[in-house]
Short mmCIF file of C-alpha atoms in Angstrom, two decimals:
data_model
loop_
_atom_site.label_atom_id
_atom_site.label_comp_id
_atom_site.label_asym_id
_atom_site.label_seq_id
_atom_site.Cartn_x
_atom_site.Cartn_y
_atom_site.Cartn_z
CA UNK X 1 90.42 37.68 111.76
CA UNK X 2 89.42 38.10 115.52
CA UNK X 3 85.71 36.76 115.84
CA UNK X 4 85.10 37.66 119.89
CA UNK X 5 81.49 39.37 119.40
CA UNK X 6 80.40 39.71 123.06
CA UNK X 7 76.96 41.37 123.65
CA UNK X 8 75.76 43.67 125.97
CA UNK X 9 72.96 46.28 126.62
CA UNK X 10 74.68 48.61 125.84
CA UNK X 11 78.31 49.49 124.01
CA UNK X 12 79.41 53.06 124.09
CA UNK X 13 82.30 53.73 121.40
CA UNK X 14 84.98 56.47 122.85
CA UNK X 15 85.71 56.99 126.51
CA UNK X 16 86.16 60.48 126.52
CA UNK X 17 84.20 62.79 129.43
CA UNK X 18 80.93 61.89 127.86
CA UNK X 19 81.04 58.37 126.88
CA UNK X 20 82.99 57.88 130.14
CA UNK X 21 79.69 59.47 132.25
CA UNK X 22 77.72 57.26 129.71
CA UNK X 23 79.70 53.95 130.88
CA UNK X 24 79.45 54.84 134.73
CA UNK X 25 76.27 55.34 134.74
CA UNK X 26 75.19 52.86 132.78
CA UNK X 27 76.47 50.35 134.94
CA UNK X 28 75.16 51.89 138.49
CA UNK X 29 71.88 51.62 137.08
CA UNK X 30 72.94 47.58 136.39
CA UNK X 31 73.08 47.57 132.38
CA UNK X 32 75.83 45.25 131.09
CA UNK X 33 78.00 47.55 129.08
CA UNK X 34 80.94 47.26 126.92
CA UNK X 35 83.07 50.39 126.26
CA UNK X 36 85.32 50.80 123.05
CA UNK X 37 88.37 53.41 123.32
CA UNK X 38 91.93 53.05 121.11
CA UNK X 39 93.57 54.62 124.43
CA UNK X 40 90.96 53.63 127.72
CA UNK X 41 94.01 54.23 129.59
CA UNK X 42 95.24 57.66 128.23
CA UNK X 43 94.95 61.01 130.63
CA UNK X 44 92.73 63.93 129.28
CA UNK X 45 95.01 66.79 128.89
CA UNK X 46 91.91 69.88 127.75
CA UNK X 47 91.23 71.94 130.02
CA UNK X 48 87.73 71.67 131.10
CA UNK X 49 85.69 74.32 133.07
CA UNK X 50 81.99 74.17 134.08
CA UNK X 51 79.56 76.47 135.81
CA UNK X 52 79.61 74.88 139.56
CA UNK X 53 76.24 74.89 139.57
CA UNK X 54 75.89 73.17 136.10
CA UNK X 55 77.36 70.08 137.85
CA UNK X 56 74.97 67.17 138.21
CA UNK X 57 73.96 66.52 142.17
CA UNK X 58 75.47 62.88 141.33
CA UNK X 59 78.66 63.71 141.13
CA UNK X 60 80.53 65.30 144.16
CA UNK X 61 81.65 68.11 142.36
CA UNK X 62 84.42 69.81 145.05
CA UNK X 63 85.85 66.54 144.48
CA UNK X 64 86.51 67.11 140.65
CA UNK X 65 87.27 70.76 140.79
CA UNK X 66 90.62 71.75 140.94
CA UNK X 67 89.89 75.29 140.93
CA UNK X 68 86.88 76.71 142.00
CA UNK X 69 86.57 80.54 141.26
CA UNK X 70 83.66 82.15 143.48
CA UNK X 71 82.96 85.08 141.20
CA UNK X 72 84.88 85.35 137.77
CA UNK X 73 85.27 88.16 135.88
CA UNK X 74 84.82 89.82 132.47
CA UNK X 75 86.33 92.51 130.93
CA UNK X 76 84.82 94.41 127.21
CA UNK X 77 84.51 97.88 127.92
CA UNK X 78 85.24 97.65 131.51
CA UNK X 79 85.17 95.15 134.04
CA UNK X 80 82.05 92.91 135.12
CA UNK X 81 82.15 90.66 138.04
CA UNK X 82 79.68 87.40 137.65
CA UNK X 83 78.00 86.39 141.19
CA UNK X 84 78.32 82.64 139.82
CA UNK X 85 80.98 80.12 140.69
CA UNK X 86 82.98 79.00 138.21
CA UNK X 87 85.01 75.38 138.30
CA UNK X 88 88.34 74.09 136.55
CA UNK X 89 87.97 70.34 136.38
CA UNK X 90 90.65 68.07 137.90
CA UNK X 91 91.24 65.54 134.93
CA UNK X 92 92.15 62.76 136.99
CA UNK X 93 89.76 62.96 139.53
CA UNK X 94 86.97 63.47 136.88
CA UNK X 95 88.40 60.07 135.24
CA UNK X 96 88.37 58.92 138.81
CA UNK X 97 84.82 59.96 139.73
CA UNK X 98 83.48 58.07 136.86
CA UNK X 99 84.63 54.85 137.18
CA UNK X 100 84.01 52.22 134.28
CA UNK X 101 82.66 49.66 137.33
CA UNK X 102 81.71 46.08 135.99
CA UNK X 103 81.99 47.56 132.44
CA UNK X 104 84.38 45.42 129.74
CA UNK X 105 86.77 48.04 128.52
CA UNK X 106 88.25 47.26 125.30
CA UNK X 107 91.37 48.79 123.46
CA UNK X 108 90.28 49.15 119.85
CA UNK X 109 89.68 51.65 117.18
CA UNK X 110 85.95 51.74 115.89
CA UNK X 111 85.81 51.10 111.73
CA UNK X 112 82.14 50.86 111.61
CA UNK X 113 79.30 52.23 114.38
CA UNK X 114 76.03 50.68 113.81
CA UNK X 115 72.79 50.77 116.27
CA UNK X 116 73.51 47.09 117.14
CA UNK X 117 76.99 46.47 116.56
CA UNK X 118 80.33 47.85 116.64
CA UNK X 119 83.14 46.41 114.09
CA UNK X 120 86.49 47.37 114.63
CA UNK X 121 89.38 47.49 112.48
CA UNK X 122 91.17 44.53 113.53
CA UNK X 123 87.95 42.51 112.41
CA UNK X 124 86.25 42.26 115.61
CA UNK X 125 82.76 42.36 115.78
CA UNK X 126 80.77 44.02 119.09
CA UNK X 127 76.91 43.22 119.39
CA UNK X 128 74.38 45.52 122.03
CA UNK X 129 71.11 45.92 122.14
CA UNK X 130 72.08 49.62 121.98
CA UNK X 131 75.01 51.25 120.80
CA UNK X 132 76.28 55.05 121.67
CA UNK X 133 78.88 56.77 119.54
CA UNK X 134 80.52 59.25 121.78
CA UNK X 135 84.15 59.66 119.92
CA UNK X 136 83.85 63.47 120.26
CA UNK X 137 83.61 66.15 117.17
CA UNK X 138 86.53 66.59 115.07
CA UNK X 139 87.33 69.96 113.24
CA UNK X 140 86.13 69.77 109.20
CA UNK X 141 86.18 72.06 106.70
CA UNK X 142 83.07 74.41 106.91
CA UNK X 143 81.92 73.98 110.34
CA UNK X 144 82.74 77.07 113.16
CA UNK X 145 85.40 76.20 115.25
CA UNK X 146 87.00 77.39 118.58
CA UNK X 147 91.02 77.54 118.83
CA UNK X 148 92.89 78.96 121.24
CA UNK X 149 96.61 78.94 122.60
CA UNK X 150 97.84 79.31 125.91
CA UNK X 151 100.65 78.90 128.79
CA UNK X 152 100.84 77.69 132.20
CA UNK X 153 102.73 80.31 134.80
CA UNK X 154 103.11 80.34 138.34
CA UNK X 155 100.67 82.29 140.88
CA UNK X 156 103.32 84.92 141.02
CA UNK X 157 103.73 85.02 137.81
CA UNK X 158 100.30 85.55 136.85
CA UNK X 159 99.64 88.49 139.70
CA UNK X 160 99.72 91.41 136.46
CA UNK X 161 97.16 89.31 134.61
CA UNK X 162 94.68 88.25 137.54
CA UNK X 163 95.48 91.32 139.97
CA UNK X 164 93.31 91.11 143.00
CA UNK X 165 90.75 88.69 141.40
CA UNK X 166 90.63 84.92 140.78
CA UNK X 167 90.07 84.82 136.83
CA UNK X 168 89.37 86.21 133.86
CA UNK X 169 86.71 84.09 132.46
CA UNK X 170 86.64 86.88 128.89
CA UNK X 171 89.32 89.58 129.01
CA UNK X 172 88.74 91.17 125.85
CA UNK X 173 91.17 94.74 126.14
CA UNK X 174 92.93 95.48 122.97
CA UNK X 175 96.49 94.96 124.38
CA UNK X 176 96.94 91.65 122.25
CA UNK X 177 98.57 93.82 118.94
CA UNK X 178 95.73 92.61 116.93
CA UNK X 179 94.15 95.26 114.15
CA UNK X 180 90.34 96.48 115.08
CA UNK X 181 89.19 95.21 111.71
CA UNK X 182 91.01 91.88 112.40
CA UNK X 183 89.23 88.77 114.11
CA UNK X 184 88.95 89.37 117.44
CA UNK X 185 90.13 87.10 120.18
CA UNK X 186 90.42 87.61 123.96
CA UNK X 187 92.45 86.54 126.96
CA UNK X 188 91.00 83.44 129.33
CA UNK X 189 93.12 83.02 133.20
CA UNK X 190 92.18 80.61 135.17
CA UNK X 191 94.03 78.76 137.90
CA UNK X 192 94.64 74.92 137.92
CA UNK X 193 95.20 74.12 141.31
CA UNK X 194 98.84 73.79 143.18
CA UNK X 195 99.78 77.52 142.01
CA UNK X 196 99.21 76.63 138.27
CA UNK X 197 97.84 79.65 135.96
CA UNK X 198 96.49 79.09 132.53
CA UNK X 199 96.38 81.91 130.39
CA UNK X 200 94.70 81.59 127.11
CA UNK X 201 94.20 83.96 123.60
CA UNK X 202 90.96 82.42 122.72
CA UNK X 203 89.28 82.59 119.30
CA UNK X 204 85.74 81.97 120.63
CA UNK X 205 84.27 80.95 117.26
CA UNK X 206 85.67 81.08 113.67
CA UNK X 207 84.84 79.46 109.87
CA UNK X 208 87.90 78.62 110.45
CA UNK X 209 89.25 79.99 113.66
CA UNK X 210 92.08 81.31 113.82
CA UNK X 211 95.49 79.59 113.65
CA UNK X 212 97.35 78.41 116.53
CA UNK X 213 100.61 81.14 115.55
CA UNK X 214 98.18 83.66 115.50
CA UNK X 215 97.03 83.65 118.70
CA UNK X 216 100.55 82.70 119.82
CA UNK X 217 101.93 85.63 118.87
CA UNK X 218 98.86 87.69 120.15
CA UNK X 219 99.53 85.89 123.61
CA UNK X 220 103.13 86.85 123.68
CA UNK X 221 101.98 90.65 122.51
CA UNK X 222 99.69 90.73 125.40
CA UNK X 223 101.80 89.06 127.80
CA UNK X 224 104.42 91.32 127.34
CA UNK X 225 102.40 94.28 127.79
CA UNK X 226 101.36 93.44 131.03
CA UNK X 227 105.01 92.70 132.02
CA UNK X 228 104.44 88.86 132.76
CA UNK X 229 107.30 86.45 132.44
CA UNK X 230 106.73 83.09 131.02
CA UNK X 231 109.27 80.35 130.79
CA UNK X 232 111.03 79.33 127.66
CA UNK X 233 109.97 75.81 128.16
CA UNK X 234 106.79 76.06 130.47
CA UNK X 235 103.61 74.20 129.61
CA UNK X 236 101.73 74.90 126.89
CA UNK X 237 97.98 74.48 125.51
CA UNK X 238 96.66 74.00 122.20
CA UNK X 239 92.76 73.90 121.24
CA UNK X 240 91.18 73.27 118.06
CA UNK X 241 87.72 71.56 117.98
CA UNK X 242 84.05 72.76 116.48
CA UNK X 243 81.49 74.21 118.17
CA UNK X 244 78.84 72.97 115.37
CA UNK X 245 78.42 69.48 113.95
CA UNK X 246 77.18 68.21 110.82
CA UNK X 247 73.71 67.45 110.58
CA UNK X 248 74.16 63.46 110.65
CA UNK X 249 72.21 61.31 107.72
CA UNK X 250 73.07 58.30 110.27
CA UNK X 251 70.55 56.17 112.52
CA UNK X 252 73.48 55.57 115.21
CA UNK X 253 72.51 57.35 118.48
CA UNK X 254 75.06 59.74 119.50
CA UNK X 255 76.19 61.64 122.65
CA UNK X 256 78.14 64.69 123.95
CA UNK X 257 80.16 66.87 121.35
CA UNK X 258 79.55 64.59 118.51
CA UNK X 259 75.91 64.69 119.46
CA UNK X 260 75.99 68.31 119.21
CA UNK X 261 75.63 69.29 122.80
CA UNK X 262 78.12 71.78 122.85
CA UNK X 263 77.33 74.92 123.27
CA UNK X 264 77.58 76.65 120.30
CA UNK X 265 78.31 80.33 121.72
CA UNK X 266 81.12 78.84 123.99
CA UNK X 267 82.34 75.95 122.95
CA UNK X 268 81.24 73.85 126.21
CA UNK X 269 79.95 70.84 126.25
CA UNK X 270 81.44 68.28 129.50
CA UNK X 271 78.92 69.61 132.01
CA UNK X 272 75.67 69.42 130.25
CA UNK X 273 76.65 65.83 128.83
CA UNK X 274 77.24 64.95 132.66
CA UNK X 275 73.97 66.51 133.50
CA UNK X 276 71.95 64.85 130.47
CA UNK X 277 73.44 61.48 131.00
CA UNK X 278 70.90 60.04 133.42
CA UNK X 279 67.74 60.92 131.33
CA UNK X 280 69.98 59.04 128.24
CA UNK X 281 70.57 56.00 130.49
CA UNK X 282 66.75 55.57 131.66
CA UNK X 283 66.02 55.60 127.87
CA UNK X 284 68.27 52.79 127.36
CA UNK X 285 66.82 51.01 130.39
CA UNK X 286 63.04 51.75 128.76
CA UNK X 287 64.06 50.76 125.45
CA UNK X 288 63.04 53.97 124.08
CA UNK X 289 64.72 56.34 121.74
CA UNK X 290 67.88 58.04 123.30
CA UNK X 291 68.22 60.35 120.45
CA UNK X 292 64.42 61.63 121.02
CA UNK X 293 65.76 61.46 124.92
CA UNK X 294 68.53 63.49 124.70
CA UNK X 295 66.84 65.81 122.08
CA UNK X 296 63.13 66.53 123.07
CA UNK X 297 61.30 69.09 121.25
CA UNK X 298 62.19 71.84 123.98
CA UNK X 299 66.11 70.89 123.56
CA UNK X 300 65.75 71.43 120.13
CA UNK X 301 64.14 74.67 120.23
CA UNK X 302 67.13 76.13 122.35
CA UNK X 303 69.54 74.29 119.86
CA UNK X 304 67.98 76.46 117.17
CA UNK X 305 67.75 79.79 119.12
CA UNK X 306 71.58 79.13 120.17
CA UNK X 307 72.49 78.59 116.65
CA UNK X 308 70.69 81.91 115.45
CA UNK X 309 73.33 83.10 118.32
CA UNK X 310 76.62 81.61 116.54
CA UNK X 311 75.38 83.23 113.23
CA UNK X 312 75.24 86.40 115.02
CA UNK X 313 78.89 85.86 116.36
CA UNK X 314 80.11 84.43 113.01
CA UNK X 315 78.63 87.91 110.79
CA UNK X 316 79.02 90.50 113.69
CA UNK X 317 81.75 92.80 112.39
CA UNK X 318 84.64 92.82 114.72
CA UNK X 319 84.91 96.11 116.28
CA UNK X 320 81.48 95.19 117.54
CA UNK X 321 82.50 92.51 119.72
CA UNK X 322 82.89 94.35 122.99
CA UNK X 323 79.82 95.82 122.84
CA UNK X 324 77.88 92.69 122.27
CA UNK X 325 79.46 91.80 125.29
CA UNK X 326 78.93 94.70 127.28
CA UNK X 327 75.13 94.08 126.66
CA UNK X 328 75.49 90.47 127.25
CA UNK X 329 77.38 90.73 130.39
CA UNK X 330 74.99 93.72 131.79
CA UNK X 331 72.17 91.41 131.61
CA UNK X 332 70.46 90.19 134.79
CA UNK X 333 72.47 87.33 136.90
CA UNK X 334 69.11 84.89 135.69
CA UNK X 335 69.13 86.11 131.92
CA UNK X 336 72.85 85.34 131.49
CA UNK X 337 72.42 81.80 133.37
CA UNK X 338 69.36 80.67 130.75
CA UNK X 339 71.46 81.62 127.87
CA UNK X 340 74.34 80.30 129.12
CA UNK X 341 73.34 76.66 130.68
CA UNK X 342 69.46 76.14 130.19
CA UNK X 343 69.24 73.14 127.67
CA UNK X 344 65.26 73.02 127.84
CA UNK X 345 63.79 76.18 128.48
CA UNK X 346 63.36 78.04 124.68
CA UNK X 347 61.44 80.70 126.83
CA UNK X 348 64.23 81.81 129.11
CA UNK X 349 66.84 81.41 126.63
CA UNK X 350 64.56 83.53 123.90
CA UNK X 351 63.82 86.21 126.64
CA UNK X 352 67.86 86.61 127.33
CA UNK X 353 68.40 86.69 123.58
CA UNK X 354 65.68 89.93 123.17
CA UNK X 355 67.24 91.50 126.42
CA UNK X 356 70.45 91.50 124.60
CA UNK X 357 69.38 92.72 121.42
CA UNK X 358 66.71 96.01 123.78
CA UNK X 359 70.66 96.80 125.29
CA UNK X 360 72.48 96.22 122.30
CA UNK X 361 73.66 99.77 120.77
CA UNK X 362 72.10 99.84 116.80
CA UNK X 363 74.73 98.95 114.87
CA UNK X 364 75.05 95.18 116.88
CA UNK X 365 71.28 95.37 116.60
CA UNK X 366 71.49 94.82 112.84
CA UNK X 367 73.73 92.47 112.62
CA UNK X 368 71.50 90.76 115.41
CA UNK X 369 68.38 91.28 113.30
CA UNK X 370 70.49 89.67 110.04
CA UNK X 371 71.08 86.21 111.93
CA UNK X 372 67.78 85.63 113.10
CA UNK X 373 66.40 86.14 109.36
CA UNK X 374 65.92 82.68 107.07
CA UNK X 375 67.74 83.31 103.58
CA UNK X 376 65.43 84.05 101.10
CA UNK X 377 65.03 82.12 97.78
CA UNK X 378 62.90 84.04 95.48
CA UNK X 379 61.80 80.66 93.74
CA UNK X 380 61.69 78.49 96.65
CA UNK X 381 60.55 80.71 99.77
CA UNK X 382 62.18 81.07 103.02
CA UNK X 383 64.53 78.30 103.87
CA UNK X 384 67.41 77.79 106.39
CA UNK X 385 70.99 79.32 105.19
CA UNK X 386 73.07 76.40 103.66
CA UNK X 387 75.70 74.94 106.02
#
């Protein structure tokens, strides 16, 4: 058995986005840090997308962006252009950007996270004064999930998807040969850089989502109706990951996905763990709490209004979709931005959730209504609906 146990202020355990922000950071601000990965080395092949203006000031974010889209586009019973620029990360210059510094990068798989120590499974033991798990949310059985399938064409190629436009940030026409009553699921194009298209059937949220031949074949089906070729052997994306996490009994602090700072309603989570990372860092540096740091009592509040949100998602029946969106999407440039990216502001978020539900039409309003009501125990009084 290995007995290294080097310690450190701080040791983050998985080097994705997050704990890679975590590490960087960490050591500008001079902690002595140890990072844990099985693969430091490995690219990141997701796709990851951000709100430019979601993008801490920190990090030079035209640097990152391989894409930048100046005003995307949405499409549920017609089209909506959004006055809000939109970014597709450059993996490698995101891994880039947040270099790992004087850090002490280790290849190892974590067996056992603890607030002080980190063992892994070839016996070696880690010690920190403060110890972040940031190994990202895996899918489980019971928690909502996003999945979604797509293929990378050229800019030519692409011209009867993206037309005269940049992107299609929700395209949700009916031109996919799915049913009305089935789940619905719509099209996401965005460019990559170097005349690169990604075009995506997204299932924005599921219990479970739905499977990866699914959407495949509702790809092809759309694809085909809008007359766009796609090679035999092009590049291809598959997604699968929650957009909920279990309510954790442990005392380990946490960050990014596994944290639960995804967005529930869309799945993202890389730009507001890059924007929460310094106030997680000065709490390490303080030697306060990082959990209470990352999670003060206004953070929380949104959690729990944006959860109320993915119930309403999860229950509202399908032919309903587009025209929760229409409402969402014809809400003021400011309401959309609070629901979308405020972490801390329950007020704003709360006041873009009632607009929605005043321009909802009355049938979305009830299923609205239904998500933001407690289940009711006759014996036992109002309490939150099992998960």
């Amino acid at each position: 058995m290995t007995t290294r146990e080097p310690v450190a202020d701080l040791a983050v355990v998985g080097l994705g986005p997050a704990g890679r922000a975590l590490a960087h950071r960490a050591t500008a601000a001079g902690l002595d840090v140890v990072a844990v990965d099985p693969h430091p080395d490995r690219r990141w092949t997701p796709t990851y997308a951000a709100w430019c203006d979601e993008l801490p000031g920190w990090l030079d974010g035209h640097a990152v962006a391989a894409a930048r889209v100046e005003q995307p586009r949405v499409w549920t019973t017609r089209e909506h252009v959004l006055a809000r620029p939109y970014c597709v990360l450059e993996n490698d210059a995101l891994r880039a950007a947040l270099d790992l510094g004087s850090a002490r990068v280790l290849a190892g798989t974590a067996a056992d996270v603890e607030p002080d120590r980190v063992i892994l499974r070839d016996g070696s033991r880690l010690r920190a004064r403060q110890v972040i798990d940031a190994r990202g949310a895996r899918p489980a059985r019971g928690l909502a999930e996003q999945t979604a399938y797509g293929v990378v064409v050229s800019g030519e190629a692409a011209v009867p998807i993206v037309g005269d436009g940049e992107a299609w940030f929700m395209d949700w026409r009916a031109d996919n040969g799915a049913a009305p009553d089935e789940t619905p699921s719509f099209l996401y194009a965005v460019p990559l850089g170097h005349d690169r298209v990604l075009l995506e059937e997204t299932c924005l949220v599921g219990r479970p989502g739905l499977s990866q031949e699914v959407l495949r074949t509702r790809l092809e089906s759309r694809l085909r109706a809008r007359r766009v070729p796609v090679a035999a052997n092009g590049e291809r994306e598959r997604v699968r990951f929650p957009v909920q996490v279990p309510r954790a009994a442990g005392v380990t602090a946490t960050f990014g996905a596994r944290a639960g700072i995804m967005h529930p309603g869309t799945g993202y989570s890389v730009a507001a763990a890059l924007s929460a990372v310094d106030g997680l860092v000065g709490a390490i540096l303080d030697d306060d709490d990082p959990t209470a740091a990352l999670w003060p009592p206004a953070a929380r509040a949104v959690r729990g209004l944006r959860e109320v949100g993915l119930r309403a998602l999860l229950r509202l029946p399908p032919p309903l979709t587009t025209e929760f969106f229409e409402a969402f999407f014809d809400l003021p440039a400011g309401r959309q931005h609070a629901y979308l990216s405020e972490r801390a502001d329950p007020v704003a978020v709360g006041l873009a959730m009632a607009a929605v539900f005043r321009r909802a039409p009355n049938p979305v309003r009830r299923t609205l209504a239904r998500a933001a009501l407690p289940t009711i125990n006759p014996r036992r009084g109002s309490r939150p609906r099992p998960r």
